[in-house]
Short mmCIF file of C-alpha atoms in Angstrom, two decimals:
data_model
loop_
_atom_site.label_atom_id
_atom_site.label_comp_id
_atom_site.label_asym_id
_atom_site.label_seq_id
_atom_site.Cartn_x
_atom_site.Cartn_y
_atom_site.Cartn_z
CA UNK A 72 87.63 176.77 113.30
CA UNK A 73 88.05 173.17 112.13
CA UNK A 74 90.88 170.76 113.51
CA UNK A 75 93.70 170.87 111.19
CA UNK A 76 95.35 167.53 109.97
CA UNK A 77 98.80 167.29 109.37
CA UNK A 78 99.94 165.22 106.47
CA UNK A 79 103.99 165.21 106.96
CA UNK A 80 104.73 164.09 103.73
CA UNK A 81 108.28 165.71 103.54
CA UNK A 82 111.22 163.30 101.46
CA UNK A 83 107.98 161.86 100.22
CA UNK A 84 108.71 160.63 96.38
CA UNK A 85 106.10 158.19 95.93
CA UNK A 86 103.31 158.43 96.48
CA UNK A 87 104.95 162.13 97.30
CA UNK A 88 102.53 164.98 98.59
CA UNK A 89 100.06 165.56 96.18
CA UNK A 90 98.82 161.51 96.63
CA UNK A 91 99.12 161.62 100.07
CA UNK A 92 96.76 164.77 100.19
CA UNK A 93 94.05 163.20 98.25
CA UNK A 94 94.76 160.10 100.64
CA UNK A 95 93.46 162.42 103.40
CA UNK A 96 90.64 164.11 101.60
CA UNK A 97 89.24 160.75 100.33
CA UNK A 98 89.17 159.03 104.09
CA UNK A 99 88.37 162.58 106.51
CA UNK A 100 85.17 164.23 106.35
CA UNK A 101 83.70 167.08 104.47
CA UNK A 102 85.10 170.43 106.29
CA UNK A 103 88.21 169.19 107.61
CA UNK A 104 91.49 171.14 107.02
CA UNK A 105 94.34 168.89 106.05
CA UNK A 106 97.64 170.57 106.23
CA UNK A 107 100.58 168.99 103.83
CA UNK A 108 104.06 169.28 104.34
CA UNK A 109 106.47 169.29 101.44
CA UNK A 110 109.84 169.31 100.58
CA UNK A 111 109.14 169.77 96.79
CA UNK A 112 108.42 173.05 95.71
CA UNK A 113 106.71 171.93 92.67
CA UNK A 114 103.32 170.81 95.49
CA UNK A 115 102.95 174.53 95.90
CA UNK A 116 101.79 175.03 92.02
CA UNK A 117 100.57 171.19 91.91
CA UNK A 118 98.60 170.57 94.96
CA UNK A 119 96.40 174.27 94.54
CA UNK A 120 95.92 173.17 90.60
CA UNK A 121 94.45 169.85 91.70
CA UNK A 122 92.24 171.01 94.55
CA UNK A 123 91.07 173.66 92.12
CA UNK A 124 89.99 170.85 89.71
CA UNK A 125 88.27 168.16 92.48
CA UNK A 126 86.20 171.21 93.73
CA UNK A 127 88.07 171.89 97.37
CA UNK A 128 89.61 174.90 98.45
CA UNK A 129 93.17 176.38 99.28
CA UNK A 130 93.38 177.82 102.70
CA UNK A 131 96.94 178.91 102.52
CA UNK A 132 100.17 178.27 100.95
CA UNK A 133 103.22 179.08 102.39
CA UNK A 134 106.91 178.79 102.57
CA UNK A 135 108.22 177.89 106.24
CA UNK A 136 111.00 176.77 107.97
CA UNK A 137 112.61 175.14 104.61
CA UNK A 138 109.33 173.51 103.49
CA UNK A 139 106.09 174.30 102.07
CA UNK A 140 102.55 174.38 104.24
CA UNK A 141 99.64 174.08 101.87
CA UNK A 142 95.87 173.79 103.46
CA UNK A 143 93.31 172.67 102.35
CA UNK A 144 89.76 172.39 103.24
CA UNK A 145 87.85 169.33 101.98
CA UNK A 146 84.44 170.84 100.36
CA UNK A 147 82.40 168.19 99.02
CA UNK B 158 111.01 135.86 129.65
CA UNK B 159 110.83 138.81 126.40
CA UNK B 160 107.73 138.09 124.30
CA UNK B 161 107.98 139.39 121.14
CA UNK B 162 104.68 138.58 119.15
CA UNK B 163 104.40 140.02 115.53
CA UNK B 164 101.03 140.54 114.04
CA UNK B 165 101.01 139.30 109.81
CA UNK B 166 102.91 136.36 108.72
CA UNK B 167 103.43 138.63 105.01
CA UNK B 168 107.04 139.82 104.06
CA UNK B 169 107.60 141.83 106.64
CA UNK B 170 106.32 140.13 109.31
CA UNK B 171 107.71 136.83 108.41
CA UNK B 172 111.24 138.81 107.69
CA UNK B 173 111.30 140.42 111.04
CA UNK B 174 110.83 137.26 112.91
CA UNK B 175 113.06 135.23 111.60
CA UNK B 176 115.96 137.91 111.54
CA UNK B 177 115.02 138.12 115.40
CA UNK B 178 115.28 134.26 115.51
CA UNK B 179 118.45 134.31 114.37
CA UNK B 180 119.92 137.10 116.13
CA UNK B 181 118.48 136.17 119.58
CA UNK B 182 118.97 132.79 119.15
CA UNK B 183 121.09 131.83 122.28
CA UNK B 184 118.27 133.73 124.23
CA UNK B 185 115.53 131.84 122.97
CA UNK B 186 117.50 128.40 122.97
CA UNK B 187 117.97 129.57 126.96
CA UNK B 188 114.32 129.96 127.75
CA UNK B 189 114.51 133.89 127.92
CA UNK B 190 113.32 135.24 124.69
CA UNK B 191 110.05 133.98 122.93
CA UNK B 192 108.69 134.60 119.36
CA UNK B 193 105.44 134.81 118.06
CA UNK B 194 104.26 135.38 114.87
CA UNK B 195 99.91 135.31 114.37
CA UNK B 196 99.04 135.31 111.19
CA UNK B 197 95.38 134.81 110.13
CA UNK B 198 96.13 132.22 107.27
CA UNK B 199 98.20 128.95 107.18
CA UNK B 200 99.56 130.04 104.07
CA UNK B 201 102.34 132.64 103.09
CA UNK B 202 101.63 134.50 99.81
CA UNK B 203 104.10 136.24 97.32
CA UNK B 204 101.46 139.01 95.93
CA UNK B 205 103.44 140.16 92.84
CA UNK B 206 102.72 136.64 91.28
CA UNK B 207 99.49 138.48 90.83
CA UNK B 208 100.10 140.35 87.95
CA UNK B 209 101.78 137.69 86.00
CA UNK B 210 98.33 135.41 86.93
CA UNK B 211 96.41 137.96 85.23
CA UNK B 212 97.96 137.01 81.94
CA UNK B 213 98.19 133.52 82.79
CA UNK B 214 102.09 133.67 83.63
CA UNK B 215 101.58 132.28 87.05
CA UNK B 216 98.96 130.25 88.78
CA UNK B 217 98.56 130.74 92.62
CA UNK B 218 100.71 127.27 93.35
CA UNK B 219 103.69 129.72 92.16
CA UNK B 220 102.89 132.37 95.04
CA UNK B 221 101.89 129.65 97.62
CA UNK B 222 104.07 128.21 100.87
CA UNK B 223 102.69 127.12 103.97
CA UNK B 224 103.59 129.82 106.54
CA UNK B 225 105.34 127.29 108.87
CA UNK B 226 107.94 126.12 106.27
CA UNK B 227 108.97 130.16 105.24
CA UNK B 228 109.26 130.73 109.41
CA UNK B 229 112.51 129.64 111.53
CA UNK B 230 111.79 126.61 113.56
CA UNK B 231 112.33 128.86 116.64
CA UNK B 232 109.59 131.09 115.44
CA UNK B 233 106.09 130.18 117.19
CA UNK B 234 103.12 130.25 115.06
CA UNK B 235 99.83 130.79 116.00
CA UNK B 236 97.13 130.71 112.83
CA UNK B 237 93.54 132.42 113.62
CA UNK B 238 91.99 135.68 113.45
CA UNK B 239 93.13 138.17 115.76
CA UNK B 240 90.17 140.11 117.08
CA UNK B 241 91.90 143.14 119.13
CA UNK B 242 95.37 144.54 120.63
CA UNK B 243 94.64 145.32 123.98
CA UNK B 244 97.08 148.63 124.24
CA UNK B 245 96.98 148.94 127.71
CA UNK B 246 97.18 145.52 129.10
CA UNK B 247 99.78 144.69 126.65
CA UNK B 248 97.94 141.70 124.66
CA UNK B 249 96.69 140.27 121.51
CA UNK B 250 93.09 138.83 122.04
CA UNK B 251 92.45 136.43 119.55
CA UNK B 252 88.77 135.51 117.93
CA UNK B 253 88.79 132.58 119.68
CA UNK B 254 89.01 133.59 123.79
CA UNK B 255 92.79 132.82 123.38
CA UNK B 256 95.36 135.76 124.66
CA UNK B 257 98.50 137.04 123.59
CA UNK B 258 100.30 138.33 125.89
CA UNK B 259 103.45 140.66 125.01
CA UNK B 260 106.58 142.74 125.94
CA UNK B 261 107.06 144.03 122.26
CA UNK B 262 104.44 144.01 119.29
CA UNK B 263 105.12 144.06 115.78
CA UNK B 264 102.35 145.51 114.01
CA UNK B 265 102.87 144.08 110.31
CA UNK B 266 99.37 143.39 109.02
CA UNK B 267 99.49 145.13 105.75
CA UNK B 268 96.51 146.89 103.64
CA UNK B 269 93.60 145.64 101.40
CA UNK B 270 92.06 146.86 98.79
CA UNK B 271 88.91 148.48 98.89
CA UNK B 272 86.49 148.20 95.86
CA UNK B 273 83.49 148.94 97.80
CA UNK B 274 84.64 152.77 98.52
CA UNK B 275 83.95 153.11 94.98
CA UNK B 276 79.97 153.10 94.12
CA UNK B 277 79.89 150.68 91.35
CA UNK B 278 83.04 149.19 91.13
CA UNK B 279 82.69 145.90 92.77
CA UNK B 280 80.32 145.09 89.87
CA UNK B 281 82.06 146.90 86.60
CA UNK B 282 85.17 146.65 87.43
CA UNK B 283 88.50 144.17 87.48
CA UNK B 284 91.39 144.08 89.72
CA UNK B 285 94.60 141.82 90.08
CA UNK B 286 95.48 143.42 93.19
CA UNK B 287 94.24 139.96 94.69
CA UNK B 288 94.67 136.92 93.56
CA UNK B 289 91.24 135.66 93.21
CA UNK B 290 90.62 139.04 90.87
CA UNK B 291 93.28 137.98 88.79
CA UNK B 292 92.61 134.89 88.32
CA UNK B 293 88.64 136.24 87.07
CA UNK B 294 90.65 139.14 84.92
CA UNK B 295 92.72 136.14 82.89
CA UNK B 296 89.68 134.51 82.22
CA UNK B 297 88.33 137.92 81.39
CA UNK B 298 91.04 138.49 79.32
CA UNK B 299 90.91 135.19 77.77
CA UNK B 300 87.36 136.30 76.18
CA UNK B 301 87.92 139.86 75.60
CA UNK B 302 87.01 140.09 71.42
CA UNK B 303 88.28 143.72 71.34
CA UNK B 304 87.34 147.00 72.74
CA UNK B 305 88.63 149.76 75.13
CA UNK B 306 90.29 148.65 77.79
CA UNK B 307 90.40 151.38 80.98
CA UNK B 308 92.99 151.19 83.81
CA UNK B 309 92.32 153.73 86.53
CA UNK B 310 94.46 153.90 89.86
CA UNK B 311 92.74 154.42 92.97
CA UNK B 312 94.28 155.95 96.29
CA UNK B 313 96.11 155.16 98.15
CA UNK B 314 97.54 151.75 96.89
CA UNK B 315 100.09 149.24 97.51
CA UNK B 316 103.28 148.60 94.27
CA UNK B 317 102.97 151.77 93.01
CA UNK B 318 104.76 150.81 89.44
CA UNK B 319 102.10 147.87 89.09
CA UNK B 320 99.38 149.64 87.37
CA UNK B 321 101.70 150.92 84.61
CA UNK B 322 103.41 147.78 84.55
CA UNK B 323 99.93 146.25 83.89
CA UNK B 324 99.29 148.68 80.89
CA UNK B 325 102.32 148.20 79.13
CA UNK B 326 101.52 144.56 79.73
CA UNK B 327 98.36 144.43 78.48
CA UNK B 328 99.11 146.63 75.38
CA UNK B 329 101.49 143.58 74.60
CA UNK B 330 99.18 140.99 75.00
CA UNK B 331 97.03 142.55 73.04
CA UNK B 332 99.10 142.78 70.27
CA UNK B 333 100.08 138.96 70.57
CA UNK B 334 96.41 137.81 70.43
CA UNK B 335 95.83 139.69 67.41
CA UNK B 336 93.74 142.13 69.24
CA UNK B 337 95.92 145.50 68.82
CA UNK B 338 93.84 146.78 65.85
CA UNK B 339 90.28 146.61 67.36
CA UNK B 340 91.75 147.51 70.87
CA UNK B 341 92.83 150.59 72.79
CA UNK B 342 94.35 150.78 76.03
CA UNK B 343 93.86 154.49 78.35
CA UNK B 344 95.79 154.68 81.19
CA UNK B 345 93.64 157.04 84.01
CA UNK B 346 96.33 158.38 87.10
CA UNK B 347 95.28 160.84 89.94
CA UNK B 348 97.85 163.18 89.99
CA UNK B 349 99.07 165.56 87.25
CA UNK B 350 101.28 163.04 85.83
CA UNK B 351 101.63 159.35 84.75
CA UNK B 352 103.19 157.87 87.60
CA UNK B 353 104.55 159.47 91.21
CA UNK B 354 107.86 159.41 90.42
CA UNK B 355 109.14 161.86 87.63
CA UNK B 356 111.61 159.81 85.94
CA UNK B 357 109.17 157.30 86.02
CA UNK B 358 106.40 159.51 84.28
CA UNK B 359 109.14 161.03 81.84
CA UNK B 360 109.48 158.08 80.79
CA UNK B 361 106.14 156.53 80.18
CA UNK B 362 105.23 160.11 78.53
CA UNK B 363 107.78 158.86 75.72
CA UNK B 364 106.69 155.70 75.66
CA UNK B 365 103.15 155.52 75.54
CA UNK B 366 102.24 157.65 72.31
CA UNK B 367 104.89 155.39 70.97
CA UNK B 368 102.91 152.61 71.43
CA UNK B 369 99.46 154.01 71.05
CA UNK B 370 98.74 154.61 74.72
CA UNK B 371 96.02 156.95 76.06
CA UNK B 372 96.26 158.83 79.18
CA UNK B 373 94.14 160.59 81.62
CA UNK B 374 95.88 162.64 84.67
CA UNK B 375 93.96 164.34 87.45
CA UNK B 376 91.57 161.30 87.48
CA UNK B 377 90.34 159.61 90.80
CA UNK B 378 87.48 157.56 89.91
CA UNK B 379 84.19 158.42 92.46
CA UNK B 380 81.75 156.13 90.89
CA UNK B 381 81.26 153.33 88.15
CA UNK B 382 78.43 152.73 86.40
CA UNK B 383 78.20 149.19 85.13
CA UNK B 384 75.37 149.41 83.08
CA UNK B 385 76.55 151.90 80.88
CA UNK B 386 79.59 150.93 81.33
CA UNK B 387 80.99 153.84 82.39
CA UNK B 388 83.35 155.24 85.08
CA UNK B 389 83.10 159.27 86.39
CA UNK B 390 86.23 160.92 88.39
CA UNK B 391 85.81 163.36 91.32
CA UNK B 392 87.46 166.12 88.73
CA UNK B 393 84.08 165.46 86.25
CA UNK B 394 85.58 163.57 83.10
CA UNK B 395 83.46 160.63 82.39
CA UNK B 396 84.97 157.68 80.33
CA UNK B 397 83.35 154.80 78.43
CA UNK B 398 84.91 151.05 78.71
CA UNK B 399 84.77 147.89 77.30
CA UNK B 400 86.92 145.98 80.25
CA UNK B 401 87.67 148.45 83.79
CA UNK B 402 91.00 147.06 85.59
CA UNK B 403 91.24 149.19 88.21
CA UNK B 404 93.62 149.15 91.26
CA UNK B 405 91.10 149.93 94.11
CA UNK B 406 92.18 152.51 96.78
CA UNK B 407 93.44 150.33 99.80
CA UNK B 408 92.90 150.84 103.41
CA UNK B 409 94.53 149.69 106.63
CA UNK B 410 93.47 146.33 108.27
CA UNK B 411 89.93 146.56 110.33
CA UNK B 412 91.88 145.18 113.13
CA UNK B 413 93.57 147.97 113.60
CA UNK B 414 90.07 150.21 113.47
CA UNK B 415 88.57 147.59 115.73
CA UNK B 416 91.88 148.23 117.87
CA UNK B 417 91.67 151.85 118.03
CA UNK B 418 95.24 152.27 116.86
CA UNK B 419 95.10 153.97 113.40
CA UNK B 420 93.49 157.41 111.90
CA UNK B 421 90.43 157.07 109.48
CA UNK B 422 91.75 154.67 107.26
CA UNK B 423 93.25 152.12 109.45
CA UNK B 424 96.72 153.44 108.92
CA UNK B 425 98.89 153.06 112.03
CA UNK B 426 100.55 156.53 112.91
CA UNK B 427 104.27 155.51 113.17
CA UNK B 428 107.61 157.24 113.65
CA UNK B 429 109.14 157.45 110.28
CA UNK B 430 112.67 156.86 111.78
CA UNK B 431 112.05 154.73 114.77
CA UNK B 432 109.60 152.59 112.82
CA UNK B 433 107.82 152.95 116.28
CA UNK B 434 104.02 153.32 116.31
CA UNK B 435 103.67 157.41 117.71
CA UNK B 436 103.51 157.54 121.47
CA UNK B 437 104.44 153.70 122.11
CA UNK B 438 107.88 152.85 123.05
CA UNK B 439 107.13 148.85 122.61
CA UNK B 440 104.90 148.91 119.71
CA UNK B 441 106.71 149.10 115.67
CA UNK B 442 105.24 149.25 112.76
CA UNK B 443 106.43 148.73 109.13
CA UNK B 444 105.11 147.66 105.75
CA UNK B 445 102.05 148.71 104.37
CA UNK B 446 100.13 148.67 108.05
CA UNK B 447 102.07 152.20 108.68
CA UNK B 448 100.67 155.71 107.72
CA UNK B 449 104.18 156.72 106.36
CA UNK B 450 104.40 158.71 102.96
CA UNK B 451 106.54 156.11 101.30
CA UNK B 452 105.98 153.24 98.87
CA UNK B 453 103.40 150.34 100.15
CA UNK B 454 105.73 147.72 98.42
CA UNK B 455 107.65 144.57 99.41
CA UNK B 456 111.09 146.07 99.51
CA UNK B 457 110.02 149.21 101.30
CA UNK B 458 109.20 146.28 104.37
CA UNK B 459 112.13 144.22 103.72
CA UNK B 460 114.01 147.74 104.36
CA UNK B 461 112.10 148.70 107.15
CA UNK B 462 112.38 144.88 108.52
CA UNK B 463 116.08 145.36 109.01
CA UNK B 464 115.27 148.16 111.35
CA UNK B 465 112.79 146.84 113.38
CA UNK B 466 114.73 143.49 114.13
CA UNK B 467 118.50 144.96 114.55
CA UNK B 468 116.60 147.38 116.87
CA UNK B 469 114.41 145.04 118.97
CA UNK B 470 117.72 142.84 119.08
CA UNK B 471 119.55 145.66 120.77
CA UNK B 472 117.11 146.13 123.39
CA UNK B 473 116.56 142.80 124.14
CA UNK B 474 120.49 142.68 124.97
CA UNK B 475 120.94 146.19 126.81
CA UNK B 476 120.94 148.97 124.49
CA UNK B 477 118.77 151.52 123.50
CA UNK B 478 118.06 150.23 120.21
CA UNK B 479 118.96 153.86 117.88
CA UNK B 480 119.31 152.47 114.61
CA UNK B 481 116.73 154.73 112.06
CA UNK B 482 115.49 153.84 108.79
CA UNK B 483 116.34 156.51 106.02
CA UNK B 484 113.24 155.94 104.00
CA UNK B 485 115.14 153.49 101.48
CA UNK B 486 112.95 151.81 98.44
CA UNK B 487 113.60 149.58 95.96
CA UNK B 488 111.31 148.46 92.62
CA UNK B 489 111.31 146.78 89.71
CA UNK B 490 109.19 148.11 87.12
CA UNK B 491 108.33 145.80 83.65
CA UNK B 492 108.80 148.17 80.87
CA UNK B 493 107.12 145.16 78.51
CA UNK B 494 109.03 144.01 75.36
CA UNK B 495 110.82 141.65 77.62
CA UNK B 496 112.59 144.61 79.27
CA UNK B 497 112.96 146.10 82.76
CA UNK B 498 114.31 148.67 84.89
CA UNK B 499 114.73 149.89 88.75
CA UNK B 500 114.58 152.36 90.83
CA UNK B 501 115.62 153.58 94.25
CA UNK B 502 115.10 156.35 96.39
CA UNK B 503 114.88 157.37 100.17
CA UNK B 504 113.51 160.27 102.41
CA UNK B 505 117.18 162.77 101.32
CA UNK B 506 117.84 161.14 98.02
CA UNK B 507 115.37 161.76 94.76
CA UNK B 508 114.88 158.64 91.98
CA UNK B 509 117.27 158.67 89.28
CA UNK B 510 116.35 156.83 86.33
CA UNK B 511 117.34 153.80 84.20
CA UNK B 512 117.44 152.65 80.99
CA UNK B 513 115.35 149.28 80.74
CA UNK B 514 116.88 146.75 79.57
CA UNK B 515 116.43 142.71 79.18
CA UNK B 516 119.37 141.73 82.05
CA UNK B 517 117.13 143.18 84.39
CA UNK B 518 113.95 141.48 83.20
CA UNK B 519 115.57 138.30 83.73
CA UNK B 520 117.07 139.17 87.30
CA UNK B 521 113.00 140.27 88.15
CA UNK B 522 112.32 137.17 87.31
CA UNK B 523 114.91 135.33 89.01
CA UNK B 524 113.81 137.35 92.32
CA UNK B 525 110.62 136.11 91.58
CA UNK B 526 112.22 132.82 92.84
CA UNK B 527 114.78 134.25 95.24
CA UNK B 528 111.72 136.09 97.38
CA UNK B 529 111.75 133.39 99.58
CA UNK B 530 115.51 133.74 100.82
CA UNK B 531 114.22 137.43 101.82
CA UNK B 532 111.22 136.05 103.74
CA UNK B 533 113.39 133.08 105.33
CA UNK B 534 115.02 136.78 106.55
CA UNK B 535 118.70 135.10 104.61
CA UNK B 536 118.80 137.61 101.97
#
């Protein structure tokens, strides 16, 4: 099982969660797991649409503790 | 004696010290408290110039003053190129044998942008994300005859609003030089909307098919061919264009790779309320240098500034130094059309928007100017 990053990016507006995911996919290698943390439910449709689109992969996505957890796993 | 050395001589750097200077200035009149600020150049530079040089509405005298007249005379200065921060033996060692020694560090050393993470870019491309790229994108601009013109927004980068201020800018300048008909301007942004903030892409999603504006979402450019003249994003769309400006994505300083301090992209892990770098009680961060999920802009450091000082202040003189930053942001954004509007947010509190209008054009402008009352730490 790969380490798993967490990318706190709670209150985040700008660059808000989705940004700061592809922050962390650009700069850790392929494999990693970055986990984002989000205060905006609108990264639980957003984030999965985009990682669909740049050719990674959802791990999980789940509501916790008031916020959301979405992994992902950096493919390529 | 309390040494308090502060790496980066930019806003918040310079901001920090001399609020320090100012509040501990019986201490350091007394022999008890010292300040140091390293910065690697002699010269202080106000980067948002940048964007006005790119259409030849500044010229780099505008954003130039020597560092030593923007710092309090109390402030120490020491120009050169820091080489490492020794963590454990609580120093700065300096390129040239010299050593910093000190009791609290401020790590203020910004970010860069970094073309060459993008195969091709260097060589296709235009930025005025520095000032010598702006000053080759006005000449650039000076010969452009009339084509596409392609603005694509790397990540992550510093002044967010920027990139679509430089769009609606450009579509204007186009249209004064008699270049609107045999021009088009496409806007490229990386997430599923036109800017970060939603007001902010509302907004612009009005705006830009009124002025004949393309747009691209869910594009991060991976490579740029400049032969074909053609740039490819990591989600497969392909684009041709006449003249590339793109904002780079940035990274942290290499001294703070070289230092060991930061994660993969030289970003400084910090405390977002402490403004203290994770798991050091004497080291703070702000500004761009931190890995923080907020705006890498000027105000977000002039914010974050207050902090650190008031805080460093108190524990210089007893206390515990509690204060915490609330994630508070400030920008201007040029609408174009001689017209401007702001916005301000924090960690708690969303953006609301408002209307643009030509009052707050001019005061952008007169900030231009007042900038250096924030740096002299006065305003």
């Amino acid at each position: 099982m790969p380490e798993i990053k967490v990318v706190d990016a709670r209150g985040s507006f700008c660059p808000g969660p989705l940004m700061e995911l592809i922050k962390g996919i650009r700069q850790e290698s392929v494999g990693t797991i970055l986990e984002v943390w989000s205060s905006d439910r609108g990264s639980a449709k957003d984030i999965p649409e985009w990682v669909l689109k740049a050719g990674h992969a959802v791990v999980e996505n789940r509501e916790d503790e008031g916020f959301f957890k979405i992994q992902v796993q950096k493919m390529r | 004696m309390t040494r308090i050395v502060l790496l980066g001589g930019g806003a918040g750097g310079s901001m920090v010290s001399n609020q320090l200077a100012r509040q501990l200035k019986p201490e350091i009149l007394h022999g008890d408290v010292e300040i140091t600020v390293i910065n690697e150049s002699d010269q202080h530079v106000y980067q948002p110039y940048f964007l006005y040089m790119a259409f030849d509405q500044a010229v780099p005298a505008d954003a130039h003053r020597p560092e030593r007249s923007v710092l309090n005379r109390q402030v120490k200065l020491i120009v050169g190129h820091a080489e490492r921060i020794d963590r454990s033996a609580n120093k700065v060692l300096m390129g040239d044998g010299q050593e910093v020694p000190y009791d609290y560090l401020v790590i203020a050393t910004g970010s860069v942008p970094d073309p060459d993470s993008i195969p091709g870019l260097s060589e296709g491309g235009q930025t005025f994300y520095t000032e010598a790229g702006a000053l080759k994108l006005r000449d650039a601009l000076r010969d452009f005859q009339g084509g596409r013109i392609v603005v694509t927004v790397g990540v992550p980068h510093k002044c967010p609003v920027a990139p679509l201020e430089f769009t609606l800018m450009v579509h204007d300048w186009l249209k004064a030089h008699d270049l609107g008909d045999k021009s088009e301007v496409v806007y490229t942004y990386p997430i599923g909307r036109l800017h970060s903030l939603e007001p902010v892409a509302e907004w612009a999603n009005q705006v830009f098919p009124q002025r004949g504006i393309q747009s691209q979402t869910f594009f991060n450019v991976e490579t740029v061919d400049p032969h074909q003249k053609t740039l490819t994003s990591l989600e497969g769309e392909t684009l041709a264009y006449d003249l590339l400006v793109a904002i780079p994505p940035h990274k942290g300083q290499d001294l703070i790779g070289r230092s060991e301090l930061g994660d993969a992209g030289n970003w400084v892990p910090t405390d977002r309320h402490t403004l203290q770098m994770q798991g050091a009680d004497n080291i703070y961060v702000l500004g761009d240098a931190t890995n923080l999920p907020i705006s890498k802009a000027g105000s977000t450091a002039h914010f974050e500034a207050d902090v650190v000082a008031a805080n460093i202040s108190n524990r210089v003189h007893g206390g515990n130094g509690s204060l915490r930053y609330d994630g508070k942001v400030f920008c201007f954004i040029e609408t174009g059309n001689d017209q401007a509007t702001y916005i301000k947010f924090d960690y708690q509190h969303p953006p609301q928007p408002q209307a643009p209008s030509e009052l707050i054009h001019l005061y952008k402008l007169a900030f231009n100017k007042m900038y250096w009352l924030s740096a002299a730490g006065i305003l």
